[in-house]
mmCIF file of C-alpha atoms in Angstrom:
data_model
loop_
_atom_site.group_PDB
_atom_site.id
_atom_site.type_symbol
_atom_site.label_atom_id
_atom_site.label_comp_id
_atom_site.label_asym_id
_atom_site.label_seq_id
_atom_site.Cartn_x
_atom_site.Cartn_y
_atom_site.Cartn_z
ATOM 1 C CA UNK A 48 212.654 5.433 -175.683
ATOM 2 C CA UNK A 49 211.509 4.444 -179.116
ATOM 3 C CA UNK A 50 212.630 7.620 -180.769
ATOM 4 C CA UNK A 51 212.537 7.377 -184.510
ATOM 5 C CA UNK A 52 215.788 7.950 -186.307
ATOM 6 C CA UNK A 53 215.572 9.413 -189.763
ATOM 7 C CA UNK A 54 218.225 9.098 -192.357
ATOM 8 C CA UNK A 55 219.717 10.764 -194.137
ATOM 9 C CA UNK A 56 219.954 13.797 -191.869
ATOM 10 C CA UNK A 57 220.233 15.996 -194.943
ATOM 11 C CA UNK A 58 219.307 15.462 -198.569
ATOM 12 C CA UNK A 59 219.936 17.769 -201.514
ATOM 13 C CA UNK A 60 218.371 17.026 -204.895
ATOM 14 C CA UNK A 61 217.310 18.697 -208.131
ATOM 15 C CA UNK A 62 213.737 19.547 -208.937
ATOM 16 C CA UNK A 63 212.011 16.624 -210.638
ATOM 17 C CA UNK A 64 214.040 13.967 -208.829
ATOM 18 C CA UNK A 65 212.597 11.645 -206.219
ATOM 19 C CA UNK A 66 213.480 12.020 -202.547
ATOM 20 C CA UNK A 67 213.525 9.080 -200.164
ATOM 21 C CA UNK A 68 213.765 9.396 -196.402
ATOM 22 C CA UNK A 69 213.917 6.568 -193.919
ATOM 23 C CA UNK A 70 212.828 6.218 -190.329
ATOM 24 C CA UNK A 71 213.763 3.462 -187.887
ATOM 25 C CA UNK A 72 212.281 2.896 -184.469
ATOM 26 C CA UNK A 73 212.813 0.539 -181.565
ATOM 27 C CA UNK A 74 209.594 -0.867 -180.138
ATOM 28 C CA UNK A 75 206.122 -1.918 -181.242
ATOM 29 C CA UNK A 76 203.946 0.823 -182.618
ATOM 30 C CA UNK A 77 200.283 1.466 -183.194
ATOM 31 C CA UNK A 78 200.943 3.819 -186.064
ATOM 32 C CA UNK A 79 203.640 5.958 -187.612
ATOM 33 C CA UNK A 80 203.164 9.428 -189.002
ATOM 34 C CA UNK A 81 205.186 11.760 -191.186
ATOM 35 C CA UNK A 82 205.238 15.524 -190.748
ATOM 36 C CA UNK A 83 206.753 18.390 -192.692
ATOM 37 C CA UNK A 84 208.159 21.556 -191.170
ATOM 38 C CA UNK A 85 209.011 24.572 -193.259
ATOM 39 C CA UNK A 86 211.726 26.760 -191.804
ATOM 40 C CA UNK A 87 210.471 28.747 -188.838
ATOM 41 C CA UNK A 88 206.976 27.271 -188.998
ATOM 42 C CA UNK A 89 204.921 24.647 -187.203
ATOM 43 C CA UNK A 90 204.657 21.035 -188.287
ATOM 44 C CA UNK A 91 202.117 19.897 -190.842
ATOM 45 C CA UNK A 92 200.748 16.374 -190.841
ATOM 46 C CA UNK A 93 201.409 14.514 -194.096
ATOM 47 C CA UNK A 94 200.333 10.915 -193.727
ATOM 48 C CA UNK A 95 199.532 8.253 -191.128
ATOM 49 C CA UNK A 96 200.205 4.566 -191.620
ATOM 50 C CA UNK A 97 198.900 1.975 -189.186
ATOM 51 C CA UNK A 98 200.859 -1.012 -188.003
ATOM 52 C CA UNK A 99 198.737 -3.389 -190.089
ATOM 53 C CA UNK A 100 199.353 -1.423 -193.285
ATOM 54 C CA UNK A 101 202.378 -1.840 -195.515
ATOM 55 C CA UNK A 102 202.025 1.016 -197.973
ATOM 56 C CA UNK A 103 200.046 4.200 -198.315
ATOM 57 C CA UNK A 104 199.841 6.911 -200.954
ATOM 58 C CA UNK A 105 198.810 10.535 -200.843
ATOM 59 C CA UNK A 106 199.389 12.557 -203.987
ATOM 60 C CA UNK A 107 203.137 12.539 -204.663
ATOM 61 C CA UNK A 108 203.845 10.904 -201.314
ATOM 62 C CA UNK A 109 204.345 7.202 -200.797
ATOM 63 C CA UNK A 110 204.947 5.748 -197.354
ATOM 64 C CA UNK A 111 205.954 2.185 -196.600
ATOM 65 C CA UNK A 112 206.095 0.436 -193.260
ATOM 66 C CA UNK A 113 208.020 -2.722 -192.430
ATOM 67 C CA UNK A 114 207.188 -3.687 -188.856
ATOM 68 C CA UNK A 115 209.552 -6.679 -188.959
ATOM 69 C CA UNK A 116 212.450 -4.291 -189.577
ATOM 70 C CA UNK A 117 210.890 -1.501 -187.513
ATOM 71 C CA UNK A 118 211.371 0.943 -190.330
ATOM 72 C CA UNK A 119 209.415 3.250 -192.591
ATOM 73 C CA UNK A 120 210.243 5.218 -195.687
ATOM 74 C CA UNK A 121 208.779 8.369 -197.187
ATOM 75 C CA UNK A 122 209.120 8.839 -200.929
ATOM 76 C CA UNK A 123 208.382 12.174 -202.561
ATOM 77 C CA UNK A 124 208.130 11.777 -206.306
ATOM 78 C CA UNK A 125 208.839 14.493 -208.882
ATOM 79 C CA UNK A 126 210.048 16.863 -206.197
ATOM 80 C CA UNK A 127 209.502 20.606 -206.373
ATOM 81 C CA UNK A 128 211.385 23.513 -204.840
ATOM 82 C CA UNK A 129 208.373 23.996 -202.560
ATOM 83 C CA UNK A 130 209.090 20.571 -201.022
ATOM 84 C CA UNK A 131 212.171 22.067 -199.371
ATOM 85 C CA UNK A 132 211.572 21.490 -195.656
ATOM 86 C CA UNK A 133 212.434 19.230 -192.745
ATOM 87 C CA UNK A 134 210.579 15.935 -192.566
ATOM 88 C CA UNK A 135 209.940 14.121 -189.291
ATOM 89 C CA UNK A 136 208.576 10.711 -188.491
ATOM 90 C CA UNK A 137 206.563 10.275 -185.308
ATOM 91 C CA UNK A 138 205.761 6.953 -183.720
ATOM 92 C CA UNK A 139 202.828 6.131 -181.489
ATOM 93 C CA UNK A 140 203.471 3.165 -179.242
ATOM 94 C CA UNK A 141 201.128 0.206 -179.197
ATOM 95 C CA UNK A 142 199.136 -0.286 -176.030
ATOM 96 C CA UNK A 143 197.090 2.859 -176.388
ATOM 97 C CA UNK A 144 199.741 5.525 -175.805
ATOM 98 C CA UNK A 145 198.667 8.896 -177.106
ATOM 99 C CA UNK A 146 202.102 10.451 -176.793
ATOM 100 C CA UNK A 147 204.074 10.590 -180.033
ATOM 101 C CA UNK A 148 207.840 10.404 -180.215
ATOM 102 C CA UNK A 149 209.512 12.405 -182.952
ATOM 103 C CA UNK A 150 212.703 11.553 -184.756
ATOM 104 C CA UNK A 151 215.498 13.996 -185.515
ATOM 105 C CA UNK A 152 214.251 14.765 -188.983
ATOM 106 C CA UNK A 153 215.628 14.894 -192.499
ATOM 107 C CA UNK A 154 216.406 18.268 -193.988
ATOM 108 C CA UNK A 155 215.460 18.221 -197.664
ATOM 109 C CA UNK A 156 216.625 20.869 -200.117
ATOM 110 C CA UNK A 157 215.209 20.798 -203.623
ATOM 111 C CA UNK A 158 217.121 22.970 -206.065
ATOM 112 C CA UNK A 159 215.093 24.585 -208.856
ATOM 113 C CA UNK B 256 190.517 21.293 -190.463
ATOM 114 C CA UNK B 257 191.404 22.560 -186.990
ATOM 115 C CA UNK B 258 193.680 25.563 -186.626
ATOM 116 C CA UNK B 259 195.814 26.673 -183.681
ATOM 117 C CA UNK B 260 196.672 30.329 -183.262
ATOM 118 C CA UNK B 261 199.851 30.661 -181.237
ATOM 119 C CA UNK B 262 201.346 33.835 -179.898
ATOM 120 C CA UNK B 263 203.739 35.468 -179.578
ATOM 121 C CA UNK B 264 205.448 34.260 -182.738
ATOM 122 C CA UNK B 265 208.769 35.487 -181.408
ATOM 123 C CA UNK B 266 210.124 37.475 -178.513
ATOM 124 C CA UNK B 267 213.402 38.617 -177.061
ATOM 125 C CA UNK B 268 213.453 38.411 -173.295
ATOM 126 C CA UNK B 269 215.742 39.386 -170.494
ATOM 127 C CA UNK B 270 217.271 36.833 -168.160
ATOM 128 C CA UNK B 271 215.172 36.272 -165.045
ATOM 129 C CA UNK B 272 211.865 37.291 -166.568
ATOM 130 C CA UNK B 273 208.927 35.067 -167.467
ATOM 131 C CA UNK B 274 206.940 34.796 -170.676
ATOM 132 C CA UNK B 275 203.558 33.239 -171.329
ATOM 133 C CA UNK B 276 202.757 31.625 -174.665
ATOM 134 C CA UNK B 277 199.135 31.247 -175.646
ATOM 135 C CA UNK B 278 197.452 28.764 -177.962
ATOM 136 C CA UNK B 279 193.872 29.130 -179.115
ATOM 137 C CA UNK B 280 192.227 26.313 -181.055
ATOM 138 C CA UNK B 281 189.258 26.922 -183.309
ATOM 139 C CA UNK B 282 187.569 23.697 -182.174
ATOM 140 C CA UNK B 283 187.447 21.592 -179.025
ATOM 141 C CA UNK B 284 190.483 19.402 -178.514
ATOM 142 C CA UNK B 285 190.871 16.785 -175.817
ATOM 143 C CA UNK B 286 194.645 16.430 -175.840
ATOM 144 C CA UNK B 287 197.073 19.323 -176.180
ATOM 145 C CA UNK B 288 200.831 19.024 -176.068
ATOM 146 C CA UNK B 289 203.653 21.493 -175.524
ATOM 147 C CA UNK B 290 207.000 20.881 -177.245
ATOM 148 C CA UNK B 291 210.395 22.536 -177.279
ATOM 149 C CA UNK B 292 212.560 22.498 -180.387
ATOM 150 C CA UNK B 293 216.125 23.705 -180.661
ATOM 151 C CA UNK B 294 216.906 25.053 -184.153
ATOM 152 C CA UNK B 295 217.619 22.186 -186.503
ATOM 153 C CA UNK B 296 216.689 19.600 -183.908
ATOM 154 C CA UNK B 297 213.775 17.319 -183.132
ATOM 155 C CA UNK B 298 210.828 18.064 -180.882
ATOM 156 C CA UNK B 299 211.052 17.372 -177.159
ATOM 157 C CA UNK B 300 207.769 16.940 -175.325
ATOM 158 C CA UNK B 301 207.476 19.213 -172.307
ATOM 159 C CA UNK B 302 204.049 18.234 -171.058
ATOM 160 C CA UNK B 303 200.549 17.130 -171.917
ATOM 161 C CA UNK B 304 197.916 19.721 -171.051
ATOM 162 C CA UNK B 305 194.715 18.243 -169.663
ATOM 163 C CA UNK B 306 191.508 20.200 -169.306
ATOM 164 C CA UNK B 307 190.384 20.416 -165.705
ATOM 165 C CA UNK B 308 193.486 18.855 -164.186
ATOM 166 C CA UNK B 309 197.190 19.469 -163.811
ATOM 167 C CA UNK B 310 199.452 19.004 -166.769
ATOM 168 C CA UNK B 311 201.494 15.838 -167.048
ATOM 169 C CA UNK B 312 205.195 16.680 -167.336
ATOM 170 C CA UNK B 313 207.915 14.679 -169.027
ATOM 171 C CA UNK B 314 211.181 13.821 -167.349
ATOM 172 C CA UNK B 315 213.370 16.868 -167.032
ATOM 173 C CA UNK B 316 210.522 19.375 -167.003
ATOM 174 C CA UNK B 317 208.841 20.690 -163.847
ATOM 175 C CA UNK B 318 205.735 22.702 -163.142
ATOM 176 C CA UNK B 319 207.607 25.479 -161.347
ATOM 177 C CA UNK B 320 209.660 26.197 -164.454
ATOM 178 C CA UNK B 321 206.946 25.565 -167.058
ATOM 179 C CA UNK B 322 203.514 26.162 -165.510
ATOM 180 C CA UNK B 323 200.685 25.254 -167.887
ATOM 181 C CA UNK B 324 197.056 26.215 -167.837
ATOM 182 C CA UNK B 325 194.213 24.523 -169.694
ATOM 183 C CA UNK B 326 191.011 26.278 -168.621
ATOM 184 C CA UNK B 327 188.861 24.803 -171.412
ATOM 185 C CA UNK B 328 189.026 22.576 -174.471
ATOM 186 C CA UNK B 329 190.090 25.353 -176.845
ATOM 187 C CA UNK B 330 192.822 27.207 -174.960
ATOM 188 C CA UNK B 331 196.137 26.575 -173.227
ATOM 189 C CA UNK B 332 199.093 28.583 -172.028
ATOM 190 C CA UNK B 333 202.688 27.706 -171.269
ATOM 191 C CA UNK B 334 204.799 30.001 -169.117
ATOM 192 C CA UNK B 335 208.570 29.857 -169.252
ATOM 193 C CA UNK B 336 209.599 31.118 -165.825
ATOM 194 C CA UNK B 337 212.783 32.775 -164.616
ATOM 195 C CA UNK B 338 214.301 32.476 -168.072
ATOM 196 C CA UNK B 339 217.969 31.916 -168.794
ATOM 197 C CA UNK B 340 219.768 31.837 -172.149
ATOM 198 C CA UNK B 341 219.411 28.029 -172.098
ATOM 199 C CA UNK B 342 215.663 28.503 -172.513
ATOM 200 C CA UNK B 343 216.191 30.087 -175.928
ATOM 201 C CA UNK B 344 214.273 27.795 -178.228
ATOM 202 C CA UNK B 345 211.158 27.348 -180.312
ATOM 203 C CA UNK B 346 208.101 26.359 -178.311
ATOM 204 C CA UNK B 347 205.254 24.598 -180.106
ATOM 205 C CA UNK B 348 201.782 23.676 -179.014
ATOM 206 C CA UNK B 349 199.803 20.950 -180.705
ATOM 207 C CA UNK B 350 196.448 19.272 -180.482
ATOM 208 C CA UNK B 351 195.271 15.824 -181.370
ATOM 209 C CA UNK B 352 192.666 15.742 -184.096
ATOM 210 C CA UNK B 353 189.885 13.751 -182.456
ATOM 211 C CA UNK B 354 189.518 10.128 -183.477
ATOM 212 C CA UNK B 355 192.320 10.328 -186.016
ATOM 213 C CA UNK B 356 195.486 10.218 -183.939
ATOM 214 C CA UNK B 357 196.877 13.032 -186.071
ATOM 215 C CA UNK B 358 198.472 16.093 -184.541
ATOM 216 C CA UNK B 359 198.111 19.661 -185.716
ATOM 217 C CA UNK B 360 200.472 22.399 -184.622
ATOM 218 C CA UNK B 361 200.641 26.085 -183.923
ATOM 219 C CA UNK B 362 203.218 28.108 -185.833
ATOM 220 C CA UNK B 363 205.614 28.129 -182.888
ATOM 221 C CA UNK B 364 207.050 30.788 -180.595
ATOM 222 C CA UNK B 365 210.734 31.566 -181.061
ATOM 223 C CA UNK B 366 212.167 32.822 -177.782
ATOM 224 C CA UNK B 367 215.570 34.415 -177.404
ATOM 225 C CA UNK B 368 216.792 35.048 -173.867
ATOM 226 C CA UNK B 369 219.599 37.540 -173.414
#
């Protein structure tokens, strides 16, 4: 299994601070995606980064990918209370697999 | 963007009964997936629902326990059969946004089995 492992498992910060979450995986990937899940809701896609990309931005989100270390990070800048959620990375194996593998997630709490 | 309507959103069921969860997509989707998620945990893939053929189940999940239907490209159901308290969980359906590799999800069905 190439299940992604996020760390930290839980993160508590103040509004306005930056939040950084990391994801490590085990085998070669085609792409890696980050998702957000608000409590009791479904997952929402945030950003996709392909294996030949090193960094990607979307609004206040910045994702990096280091395929040599098999790791990715998600940075949320200037966090808001509304960013409180669980964040999951999902890896898609190289070789054409369409089945994603989700990590355990990071629970982020942003205090107003 | 595509939307999945999933129902029921939650239910409380008696041991030994079965419950069917429905997912309706507002556009055609080739791949649909069914996941189980324990509170505070990651998602575990149950099966991939294929239109016109049997679902493909992951290790540890069998068709007799989790029968799946996929009659067309916009609809799928998952039945949790002969439920026990161990089946208490959140069940999520998702679809793959065509040509993007991105997944979109229903809001989940929270089942409690007494």
